[in-house]
Amino acid sequence: MATAAVLAPHDVPTTLNYYAPLDGSEEPPYAFVEPPADGKLRSNVGSEPYPTVIHDARAAEEELTLDKNGFQFLKWPSIETKFDDDARIKEKYYPEVEELLKTVTGAKRVFIFDHTIRRRKPGDPGEDTPDNRGPAERVHIDQTYQASENRVRYHLPDDADRLLKSRVRLINVWRPIENPVAHHPLAVSDWRFLDEKDLVPTRLIYPHREGGTYSVRYNPNHRWYYLADQTPEEVVLIKCYDSEEDRARLTPHTAFADPTAPKDAPHRQSIEVRALVFDSE
């Protein structure tokens, strides 16, 4: 009760799932994108919950920026509302995201390499699949520094050497679908309070190649934000990589359970688009 008394009206006390190694695993952290055929454990990355307060960014949105904090909240309506057709998403929504990223960052070139729709309700039976994903409830960063550079070479091999000589960023654009977010909002962690020793490189193993993500160790100094009742007209920009080292380079993020959310509120739906953002053409 004493803790609750000092919280701002929409700050949320909750727990976040941070990195913990699985008992008995001696192998460096890894995760397979698809279940391995040899029956090997799909991932040896475990998690441990820690109590955390998520601060409401409402009324402070203009103070939080990609280069200072590693994330940014913006109102940017879309002509797309349902996000139920991949071809239409790529035809109509991708150009909107490209325009958004160029406007906000001043970039000259944007390459969108994928998107993820999340509609699965937490607690539903079965596992996440590409067609039925739920919120990602583990603190993480989508790419390691090296994996981000490797993505440039993977997606744009002919231009990679030239593009990598100038500033490169990898930015996710996250948006709710259909309803304001009540259950399992997205939380983002301020770069300024992150110790890079908190980052745990984790092999991400695809059938045909290997990438990398960061799991994140708990640190009580982390400072977390979310946008209360975020609407489908509002986006979060999440920096996962920046080649410039004198500013925010990435931000941990995760969905979290909001115990104050109305029980009858619609469950969360969202889309996140991932893009390479270049200062060179």
XYZ file of N, CA, C and O in Angstrom, residues 17-21 29-31 43-47 138-144 194-203 212-218 222 250 252-253:
164
model
N 9.651 -10.352 -16.889
C 10.415 -11.591 -17.007
C 11.778 -11.303 -17.620
O 11.889 -11.021 -18.817
N 12.816 -11.375 -16.782
C 14.189 -11.152 -17.213
C 14.891 -12.488 -17.460
O 14.407 -13.551 -17.075
N 16.059 -12.395 -18.067
C 16.852 -13.580 -18.412
C 17.284 -14.370 -17.180
O 17.705 -13.816 -16.160
N 17.186 -15.687 -17.315
C 17.781 -16.619 -16.362
C 18.144 -17.869 -17.150
O 17.345 -18.342 -17.970
N 19.326 -18.437 -16.942
C 19.691 -19.660 -17.674
C 18.853 -20.833 -17.186
O 18.465 -20.899 -16.011
N 23.555 -19.234 -24.611
C 22.125 -19.049 -24.890
C 21.798 -19.159 -26.377
O 22.494 -18.603 -27.222
N 20.715 -19.865 -26.670
C 20.280 -20.029 -28.054
C 18.763 -20.168 -28.104
O 18.108 -20.490 -27.106
N 18.211 -19.954 -29.290
C 16.786 -20.196 -29.542
C 16.626 -20.543 -31.009
O 17.186 -19.865 -31.881
N 14.925 -23.893 -26.976
C 15.702 -22.787 -26.433
C 16.191 -23.155 -25.038
O 15.510 -23.869 -24.298
N 17.370 -22.666 -24.697
C 17.871 -22.855 -23.337
C 17.833 -21.545 -22.552
O 18.538 -21.374 -21.566
N 17.005 -20.607 -23.020
C 16.847 -19.314 -22.351
C 15.642 -19.384 -21.429
O 14.503 -19.576 -21.882
N 15.888 -19.248 -20.151
C 14.804 -19.224 -19.178
C 14.481 -17.805 -18.768
O 15.019 -16.827 -19.312
N 13.594 -17.654 -17.811
C 13.237 -16.322 -17.338
C 12.926 -16.357 -15.853
O 12.597 -17.409 -15.295
N 8.799 -11.336 -22.372
C 10.164 -11.544 -21.880
C 11.014 -10.368 -22.326
O 10.952 -9.961 -23.482
N 11.769 -9.795 -21.419
C 12.590 -8.630 -21.747
C 13.647 -9.034 -22.776
O 14.396 -9.992 -22.564
N 13.708 -8.289 -23.874
C 14.605 -8.667 -24.961
C 14.880 -7.474 -25.864
O 14.217 -6.435 -25.757
N 15.823 -7.650 -26.767
C 16.083 -6.735 -27.877
C 16.191 -7.607 -29.116
O 16.861 -8.639 -29.110
N 15.560 -7.200 -30.195
C 15.384 -8.080 -31.353
C 16.673 -8.466 -32.059
O 16.739 -9.493 -32.722
N 17.697 -7.606 -31.955
C 18.946 -7.860 -32.689
C 20.141 -7.550 -31.802
O 20.100 -6.601 -31.009
N 21.222 -8.297 -31.968
C 22.497 -7.870 -31.418
C 23.107 -6.849 -32.375
O 22.645 -6.670 -33.507
N 20.540 1.734 -18.716
C 20.951 0.378 -19.070
C 22.457 0.243 -18.951
O 23.208 1.097 -19.418
N 22.904 -0.822 -18.322
C 24.318 -1.187 -18.309
C 24.504 -2.256 -19.387
O 23.781 -3.254 -19.401
N 25.452 -2.060 -20.295
C 25.596 -3.027 -21.382
C 25.996 -4.409 -20.879
O 25.880 -5.395 -21.604
N 26.450 -4.506 -19.627
C 26.694 -5.820 -19.033
C 25.387 -6.583 -18.799
O 25.409 -7.793 -18.555
N 24.257 -5.874 -18.873
C 22.954 -6.525 -18.710
C 22.568 -7.338 -19.948
O 21.652 -8.174 -19.882
N 23.229 -7.097 -21.070
C 22.858 -7.718 -22.342
C 23.466 -9.111 -22.467
O 24.665 -9.282 -22.265
N 22.636 -10.066 -22.839
C 23.071 -11.456 -22.962
C 22.900 -11.879 -24.432
O 21.776 -12.129 -24.886
N 23.988 -11.961 -25.217
C 23.852 -12.391 -26.618
C 23.247 -13.784 -26.697
O 23.650 -14.696 -25.973
N 22.267 -13.920 -27.577
C 21.532 -15.183 -27.706
C 21.461 -15.558 -29.183
O 20.949 -14.769 -29.999
N 21.997 -16.704 -29.517
C 21.943 -17.167 -30.913
C 20.487 -17.376 -31.330
O 19.704 -18.005 -30.616
N 20.959 -13.138 -34.224
C 21.221 -12.993 -32.798
C 20.313 -11.960 -32.169
O 19.956 -10.952 -32.806
N 19.897 -12.227 -30.940
C 19.125 -11.276 -30.158
C 19.842 -11.062 -28.829
O 20.788 -11.773 -28.497
N 19.365 -10.085 -28.074
C 19.832 -9.916 -26.705
C 18.718 -10.303 -25.732
O 17.601 -9.767 -25.816
N 19.009 -11.248 -24.850
C 18.233 -11.374 -23.638
C 18.785 -10.337 -22.665
O 19.851 -9.758 -22.892
N 18.069 -10.098 -21.569
C 18.469 -9.006 -20.670
C 18.425 -9.472 -19.218
O 17.412 -10.015 -18.764
N 19.540 -9.258 -18.511
C 19.595 -9.556 -17.086
C 18.887 -8.458 -16.288
O 18.904 -7.279 -16.677
N 18.337 -8.835 -15.160
C 17.682 -7.858 -14.293
C 18.699 -6.867 -13.736
O 19.812 -7.221 -13.350
N 17.081 -0.131 -14.098
C 16.301 0.052 -15.319
C 15.071 0.925 -15.045
O 14.436 0.799 -13.991
N 20.004 1.210 -28.412
C 18.965 0.175 -28.423
C 18.096 0.338 -27.187
O 18.429 1.106 -26.277
N 15.680 -2.249 -24.501
C 14.939 -3.467 -24.145
C 13.442 -3.189 -24.153
O 12.992 -2.064 -23.883
N 12.673 -4.202 -24.443
C 11.222 -4.042 -24.442
C 10.552 -5.374 -24.149
O 11.153 -6.439 -24.288
